[in-house]
Coordinates of C-alpha atoms in Angstrom, one line a residue:
F23 CA -17.5 110.6 40.9
F24 CA -20.0 112.6 38.9
F25 CA -22.2 113.2 42.0
V26 CA -19.3 114.7 44.0
H27 CA -18.2 117.0 41.2
V28 CA -21.6 118.2 40.0
V29 CA -23.1 118.8 43.5
G30 CA -19.9 120.4 44.7
L31 CA -19.9 122.8 41.7
S32 CA -23.6 123.5 42.2
Y33 CA -23.0 124.4 45.8
I34 CA -20.2 126.8 45.0
V35 CA -22.3 128.5 42.3
N36 CA -25.2 128.9 44.7
M37 CA -22.8 130.4 47.3
V38 CA -21.4 132.9 44.9
L39 CA -24.2 133.8 42.5
I40 CA -27.5 134.2 44.4
E41 CA -30.6 135.9 43.0
R42 CA -31.7 138.9 44.9
C43 CA -35.1 140.3 44.1
D44 CA -36.0 143.9 44.7
D45 CA -38.7 146.2 43.5
E46 CA -37.1 146.7 40.1
G47 CA -36.6 143.0 39.2
C48 CA -34.1 140.3 39.9
I49 CA -30.4 140.8 39.5
L50 CA -27.3 138.6 40.2
T51 CA -25.1 139.6 43.1
T52 CA -22.5 137.8 45.3
P53 CA -23.0 137.9 49.0
L54 CA -25.1 135.2 50.6
K55 CA -26.3 137.6 53.3
A56 CA -28.0 139.7 50.6
C57 CA -30.9 137.3 50.7
E58 CA -33.1 139.0 53.3
T59 CA -36.6 138.0 52.5
E60 CA -38.4 134.7 52.9
H61 CA -39.1 134.6 49.2
Q62 CA -35.3 134.8 48.5
T63 CA -34.5 132.1 51.1
W64 CA -36.9 129.6 49.5
H65 CA -35.6 130.5 46.1
I66 CA -32.1 129.5 47.2
V67 CA -33.4 126.2 48.8
F68 CA -35.2 125.4 45.5
I69 CA -32.0 126.0 43.4
T70 CA -29.9 123.9 45.8
A71 CA -32.3 121.0 45.8
M72 CA -32.6 121.0 42.1
S73 CA -28.8 121.0 41.8
C74 CA -28.6 118.0 44.1
I75 CA -31.2 116.1 42.2
G76 CA -29.5 116.8 38.9
G77 CA -26.1 115.8 40.4
C78 CA -27.6 112.5 41.6
L79 CA -29.1 111.7 38.1
V80 CA -25.9 112.6 36.3
G81 CA -23.9 110.6 38.8
L82 CA -26.1 107.5 38.3
W83 CA -26.0 108.0 34.5
G84 CA -22.2 108.3 34.6
S85 CA -21.5 105.3 36.8
S86 CA -24.0 103.2 34.9
T87 CA -23.0 104.2 31.3
I88 CA -19.3 104.9 31.6
L89 CA -18.2 102.5 34.3
G90 CA -20.7 99.8 33.1
T91 CA -22.4 99.3 36.5
S92 CA -23.9 101.4 39.2
F93 CA -21.3 102.6 41.8
W94 CA -23.7 102.1 44.7
F95 CA -25.7 99.1 43.5
P96 CA -23.6 96.4 41.7
Q97 CA -26.7 94.7 40.4
L98 CA -28.4 97.8 39.1
S99 CA -27.7 100.1 36.2
L100 CA -29.6 103.1 34.9
T101 CA -30.6 101.2 31.8
R102 CA -32.2 98.6 34.0
T103 CA -33.8 101.2 36.3
L104 CA -35.5 102.8 33.3
G105 CA -36.4 99.5 31.7
I106 CA -34.0 100.0 28.7
S107 CA -32.4 96.9 27.3
A108 CA -28.6 96.8 27.7
Q109 CA -26.6 94.3 25.7
Y110 CA -24.0 93.6 28.4
N111 CA -25.2 94.0 32.0
Y112 CA -23.7 91.2 34.0
P113 CA -23.8 90.3 37.7
T114 CA -20.6 91.1 39.6
M115 CA -18.4 88.5 41.2
Q116 CA -14.8 88.8 42.4
L117 CA -12.2 86.1 41.8
S118 CA -10.4 85.9 45.2
N119 CA -10.2 83.8 48.3
H120 CA -13.3 85.7 49.5
P121 CA -15.7 86.3 46.6
T122 CA -17.7 89.5 46.7
V123 CA -21.0 89.1 48.6
V124 CA -23.8 89.4 46.1
P125 CA -27.4 89.8 47.4
H126 CA -29.6 86.8 46.7
T127 CA -31.9 88.2 44.0
E128 CA -33.4 87.1 40.7
V129 CA -31.8 88.9 37.8
Q130 CA -32.0 88.3 34.0
A131 CA -28.6 87.1 32.9
A132 CA -27.0 88.1 29.6
W133 CA -24.8 85.1 28.8
P134 CA -21.7 85.2 26.6
R135 CA -23.7 83.9 23.6
R136 CA -27.1 85.5 23.6
G137 CA -29.9 83.7 21.8
P138 CA -33.6 82.9 22.1
H139 CA -33.2 81.0 25.4
D140 CA -33.7 83.7 28.1
R141 CA -32.5 82.5 31.4
T142 CA -33.1 83.7 34.9
M143 CA -30.5 82.8 37.5
S144 CA -30.4 83.0 41.2
L145 CA -27.3 84.6 42.6
R146 CA -26.5 83.4 46.0
A147 CA -24.4 85.2 48.6
N148 CA -21.2 83.9 47.2
E149 CA -19.7 81.1 45.1
E150 CA -19.0 78.9 48.1
E151 CA -22.7 78.8 49.1
M152 CA -23.5 77.3 45.6
M153 CA -21.2 74.3 46.2
S154 CA -23.7 71.9 47.6
Q155 CA -21.2 69.0 48.0
P156 CA -18.9 68.6 51.1
Q157 CA -15.8 70.8 50.8
R158 CA -13.5 68.0 52.1
I159 CA -12.6 64.7 50.6
G160 CA -10.6 62.9 53.2
D161 CA -7.8 65.2 54.3
V162 CA -8.2 67.4 51.2
D163 CA -10.0 70.7 51.3
L164 CA -11.5 71.2 47.8
S165 CA -11.7 75.0 48.2
E166 CA -8.0 75.0 48.8
V167 CA -7.5 72.8 45.7
L168 CA -9.6 75.2 43.6
E169 CA -7.6 78.2 44.8
L170 CA -4.3 76.5 44.2
S171 CA -5.4 75.5 40.7
K172 CA -6.4 79.1 39.9
H173 CA -3.1 80.4 41.3
A174 CA -1.1 77.8 39.3
V175 CA -2.7 78.6 35.9
L176 CA -2.3 82.3 36.5
E177 CA 1.4 81.9 37.2
A178 CA 1.8 79.6 34.2
G179 CA -0.2 82.2 32.2
K180 CA 2.5 84.8 32.8
I181 CA 5.0 82.5 31.0
V182 CA 2.6 82.0 28.1
S183 CA 1.9 85.7 27.8
R184 CA 5.6 86.5 27.7
A185 CA 6.3 83.8 25.1
W186 CA 3.3 85.0 23.0
G187 CA 4.9 88.4 22.8
P188 CA 3.1 90.8 20.3
G189 CA 1.1 87.9 18.9
T190 CA 2.5 88.1 15.4
G191 CA 4.7 85.9 13.4
R192 CA 5.5 82.2 14.0
S193 CA 7.4 80.9 17.1
T194 CA 10.8 79.5 16.3
V195 CA 11.0 77.5 19.5
E196 CA 9.3 74.2 18.6
A197 CA 9.9 70.5 18.4
T198 CA 7.9 67.5 17.3
K199 CA 6.7 64.6 19.4
S200 CA 4.8 61.9 17.5
G201 CA 4.8 63.7 14.1
T202 CA 5.1 67.0 12.3
A203 CA 1.6 68.0 13.4
D204 CA 2.2 67.1 17.1
L205 CA 4.3 69.9 18.6
V206 CA 5.9 70.8 21.9
T207 CA 7.7 74.0 22.9
V208 CA 9.9 75.2 25.8
T209 CA 6.8 77.1 27.0
D210 CA 4.9 73.8 27.5
Q211 CA 7.8 72.4 29.6
Q212 CA 8.2 75.6 31.7
C213 CA 4.5 75.8 32.4
E214 CA 4.2 72.2 33.5
E215 CA 7.3 72.6 35.7
I216 CA 5.9 75.6 37.6
I217 CA 2.4 74.0 38.0
S218 CA 3.9 70.7 39.2
R219 CA 6.1 72.5 41.7
L220 CA 3.2 74.4 43.2
I221 CA 1.1 71.3 43.6
K222 CA 4.0 69.2 45.1
E223 CA 4.8 72.0 47.6
R224 CA 1.3 71.8 49.1
F225 CA 0.3 68.1 48.3
P226 CA 3.5 66.1 48.1
S227 CA 1.8 62.7 48.2
H228 CA -0.6 63.4 45.3
V229 CA -0.2 61.9 41.9
I230 CA 0.5 64.2 38.9
I231 CA -0.3 63.2 35.3
G232 CA 1.3 65.9 33.1
E233 CA 1.4 65.8 29.3
E234 CA 5.0 66.7 29.0
T235 CA 6.3 64.3 31.7
V236 CA 4.3 61.1 31.4
G237 CA 3.8 60.8 27.7
D238 CA 1.6 57.8 26.8
T239 CA 2.5 55.8 29.9
Y240 CA 0.0 56.7 32.6
S241 CA -2.7 55.1 34.6
L242 CA -5.5 56.4 36.7
T243 CA -6.0 55.1 40.3
N244 CA -8.3 56.0 43.1
E245 CA -5.6 58.2 44.7
P246 CA -5.9 62.0 44.6
T247 CA -4.6 62.8 41.1
W248 CA -3.9 66.0 39.2
T249 CA -3.9 66.3 35.5
I250 CA -2.0 69.1 33.7
D251 CA -2.0 70.2 30.1
P252 CA 0.4 73.2 30.2
V253 CA -0.3 74.5 26.7
D254 CA -3.4 72.9 25.2
G255 CA -3.4 73.8 21.6
T256 CA 0.4 74.0 21.1
T257 CA 0.0 74.2 17.3
N258 CA -2.1 77.3 17.7
F259 CA 0.4 78.7 20.1
V260 CA 3.3 78.1 17.7
H261 CA 1.4 79.7 14.8
R262 CA 0.1 82.6 17.1
W263 CA -3.5 81.6 16.7
P264 CA -5.2 82.8 19.9
W265 CA -7.0 79.6 21.0
T266 CA -4.8 77.9 23.6
A267 CA -5.2 77.2 27.3
I268 CA -3.7 75.9 30.5
L269 CA -5.7 73.0 31.9
I270 CA -5.8 71.5 35.4
S271 CA -8.1 68.9 36.9
F272 CA -8.3 67.2 40.3
I273 CA -9.5 63.6 40.5
V274 CA -10.3 61.4 43.5
D275 CA -11.7 57.8 43.1
K276 CA -11.6 58.4 39.3
E277 CA -14.1 61.2 39.7
V278 CA -13.3 64.8 38.6
L279 CA -13.9 67.1 41.5
V280 CA -12.2 70.4 40.5
A281 CA -11.5 71.8 37.0
V282 CA -9.7 75.0 35.9
T283 CA -9.2 76.2 32.4
Y284 CA -7.3 79.4 31.6
D285 CA -6.9 81.2 28.3
A286 CA -3.9 83.5 29.0
I287 CA -4.2 85.3 25.7
S288 CA -7.8 86.5 26.2
D289 CA -7.5 86.4 30.0
E290 CA -10.6 84.1 30.4
L291 CA -10.6 81.8 33.5
Y292 CA -13.1 79.0 33.7
W293 CA -13.6 76.8 36.7
A294 CA -16.0 74.2 38.1
T295 CA -16.4 72.1 41.3
K296 CA -18.4 68.9 41.7
G297 CA -22.0 70.0 42.5
G298 CA -21.0 73.7 42.6
G299 CA -21.6 74.8 39.0
S300 CA -19.3 76.2 36.4
F301 CA -18.0 79.8 36.3
L302 CA -16.2 82.2 34.0
K303 CA -14.1 85.3 34.9
S304 CA -13.2 87.4 31.9
P305 CA -12.8 91.1 31.0
R306 CA -16.4 91.1 29.9
Y307 CA -18.2 88.7 32.2
E308 CA -17.9 87.3 35.7
G309 CA -20.3 84.7 36.9
P310 CA -22.0 81.3 36.3
I311 CA -22.2 79.8 32.8
Q312 CA -24.6 77.4 31.1
T313 CA -24.7 75.6 27.8
S314 CA -26.9 77.0 25.0
G315 CA -29.4 74.2 25.4
T316 CA -29.6 73.8 21.6
Q317 CA -31.6 70.7 20.6
S318 CA -30.9 70.1 16.9
I319 CA -28.0 70.2 14.4
D320 CA -29.6 72.7 12.1
K321 CA -29.4 75.3 14.8
S322 CA -25.9 74.4 15.9
V323 CA -22.4 75.6 15.6
V324 CA -20.2 72.5 15.9
I325 CA -16.4 72.0 16.4
M326 CA -14.7 69.0 15.0
E327 CA -11.0 68.3 14.9
V328 CA -8.8 66.5 12.4
G329 CA -6.1 65.7 15.0
Y330 CA -2.6 64.9 13.9
R331 CA -3.0 61.6 12.0
R332 CA -3.2 61.6 8.2
D333 CA -3.8 57.9 7.5
P334 CA -6.5 56.9 4.9
L335 CA -9.0 55.8 7.6
T336 CA -8.8 59.1 9.6
V337 CA -8.9 61.2 6.4
S338 CA -12.0 59.3 5.1
Q339 CA -13.8 59.4 8.4
T340 CA -13.2 63.2 8.8
S341 CA -14.5 63.8 5.3
H342 CA -17.6 61.8 5.9
C343 CA -18.3 63.6 9.2
L344 CA -18.1 67.0 7.6
A345 CA -20.3 65.9 4.7
G346 CA -22.9 64.4 7.1
L347 CA -23.1 67.6 9.2
M348 CA -23.6 69.7 6.0
Q349 CA -26.3 67.3 4.8
K350 CA -28.1 67.9 8.2
N351 CA -28.0 71.6 7.5
V352 CA -25.6 72.4 10.4
R353 CA -25.4 76.1 11.0
S354 CA -21.6 76.1 10.8
V355 CA -18.5 73.9 11.5
R356 CA -15.3 75.0 13.2
M357 CA -11.9 73.4 13.6
A358 CA -10.3 75.3 16.5
G359 CA -7.4 73.2 17.8
S360 CA -7.7 73.2 21.6
C361 CA -9.8 70.5 23.3
G362 CA -9.9 72.3 26.6
L363 CA -11.2 75.6 25.1
N364 CA -13.5 73.7 22.8
I365 CA -15.3 72.2 25.8
A366 CA -15.2 75.5 27.6
A367 CA -16.9 77.1 24.6
V368 CA -19.7 74.5 24.8
A369 CA -20.0 74.9 28.6
S370 CA -20.4 78.7 28.2
G371 CA -22.9 78.6 25.3
K372 CA -20.6 79.9 22.6
I373 CA -20.5 76.6 20.7
D374 CA -23.2 73.9 20.7
A375 CA -21.1 70.7 20.3
Y376 CA -17.6 69.4 19.9
F377 CA -16.2 66.0 19.0
E378 CA -12.9 64.4 18.4
E379 CA -12.3 60.7 17.9
G380 CA -9.2 58.5 18.3
S381 CA -7.9 55.2 19.7
W382 CA -5.0 53.7 21.7
E383 CA -4.4 51.3 18.8
L384 CA -3.7 54.1 16.4
N385 CA -2.3 56.4 19.1
S386 CA -4.6 59.1 18.1
G387 CA -7.1 61.4 19.7
T388 CA -7.3 63.2 23.0
K389 CA -5.9 62.1 26.4
I390 CA -6.9 62.5 30.0
W391 CA -5.2 65.9 30.5
D392 CA -7.1 67.3 27.5
F393 CA -10.7 66.6 28.7
A394 CA -10.8 65.6 32.4
G395 CA -11.4 69.1 33.6
G396 CA -13.7 69.8 30.6
K397 CA -15.9 66.9 31.6
L398 CA -16.7 68.5 34.9
L399 CA -17.0 72.0 33.4
V400 CA -19.6 71.0 30.8
E401 CA -21.6 68.7 33.1
E402 CA -21.9 71.4 35.8
A403 CA -23.0 73.8 33.0
G404 CA -25.9 71.5 32.0
G405 CA -24.3 69.8 29.0
V406 CA -23.5 66.1 28.3
I407 CA -20.2 64.3 27.6
M408 CA -20.0 60.7 26.4
D409 CA -18.3 58.3 24.1
P410 CA -19.3 58.7 20.5
S411 CA -20.6 55.2 20.6
G412 CA -23.1 56.2 23.3
A413 CA -21.2 54.4 26.0
P414 CA -20.4 56.2 29.3
F415 CA -17.5 58.5 29.0
D416 CA -14.1 56.9 29.9
L417 CA -11.4 59.1 31.4
M418 CA -8.8 56.6 30.1
G419 CA -10.3 56.7 26.6
R420 CA -9.1 58.7 23.5
N421 CA -12.5 60.0 22.4
V422 CA -14.3 63.2 23.4
F423 CA -17.9 64.0 22.5
V424 CA -19.6 67.0 24.1
A425 CA -23.0 68.6 23.4
A426 CA -25.2 71.3 24.8
S427 CA -28.1 68.9 25.3
A428 CA -28.9 65.1 25.2
A429 CA -31.2 65.6 22.1
L430 CA -28.4 67.2 20.1
A431 CA -25.9 64.5 21.2
D432 CA -28.2 61.8 20.0
E433 CA -28.6 63.4 16.6
L434 CA -24.8 64.0 16.2
R435 CA -23.9 60.5 17.2
E436 CA -25.9 59.2 14.3
V437 CA -23.8 61.3 11.9
L438 CA -20.6 60.1 13.5
Q439 CA -21.5 56.5 13.4
E440 CA -22.6 56.7 9.8
A441 CA -19.3 58.4 8.9
K442 CA -17.3 55.8 10.7
A443 CA -19.1 53.0 8.9
K444 CA -18.5 54.6 5.5
A445 CA -14.9 55.2 6.2
E446 CA -14.2 51.6 7.3
A447 CA -16.0 50.3 4.2
E448 CA -13.9 52.6 1.9
T449 CA -10.5 51.8 3.5
G450 CA -11.1 48.3 4.9
G451 CA -10.6 49.7 8.4
A452 CA -6.8 50.2 7.7
G453 CA -5.4 53.1 9.8

């Protein structure tokens, strides 16, 4: 843009205002034919060349600084060319059926949460090349599953955005499920309906486990299964707190193969495929994501949730967990309210750990639609997910425990186990 305008203007100026030298000095005149000597001709060539060079530099500066990336070289900006540090200078990928081809080159990545851990990532020709696992499971094309999942959450996201409105005030369209802290809205139901319809149109034989349709009565088999949480973080949604997401996962043989998480309010789309890595597309960043890699509590920001139970055991255990983290000099603690986005925050390095405990006996804690996709998202980003007891993670369980590294997970589990023991001693284990 700048190149065309500056060079074009320079050419016009040179055509109209040419220096003509005579015995009495140089004056400005108009006709190009007035340049009759070799000296005058070379003078014109020099001015034109300098105008072109200046136009190129201004064009490169304009496209790098104003547009955020070079118009000609998506991986290169003027700040990088001159060795100047830029705070946000991300690789470019395109969310579509045919991702933008990116040269295979080593670049220094600026991740969503910047810290002391510099990373160098290798960008391959496109996202599909990074998926090392076979793209078909039986008759199912996983790339088609991924694209359908993205399309479904974006369609549901339109409903969420319309219902969100200006983002102020409290929603009046709400109802309770298991208690006053467990809410459901018409938006939840509408989003689940549209996602289920899109899945059934393409895969009519697949099983669907949706939060608003199955309730507590569901089971997981080896059949191709989709999980749907239409509005994860409904309480946030009702109170207009912008931390809510639409979650979809695809499971075969009880293994999560595709995961999609979409925050319609901030327009952030996360996705992962088994063996193919985790990705984020947002207004500020497009590309692969990784956990922070944090190793210890004293350098961590941790999310813990209180859930919707208020019995003595839950209250006591929550209090002891918070106290234990503070005694370990945790950097900070958050209670955010969306399991799916909490896990996505760990996967993208914004948060270092997240945990939420529950049980079937007390009918508390998270369920498969809350964390199935997040399990794949954080694992493909280099993090760990397990049961707080240290046992392997169970998709049919009610606990979720996610950390940026195994070392951090071990340290946090000690805090949780100690808090649980103290709470049971105080309350006699009565929930």
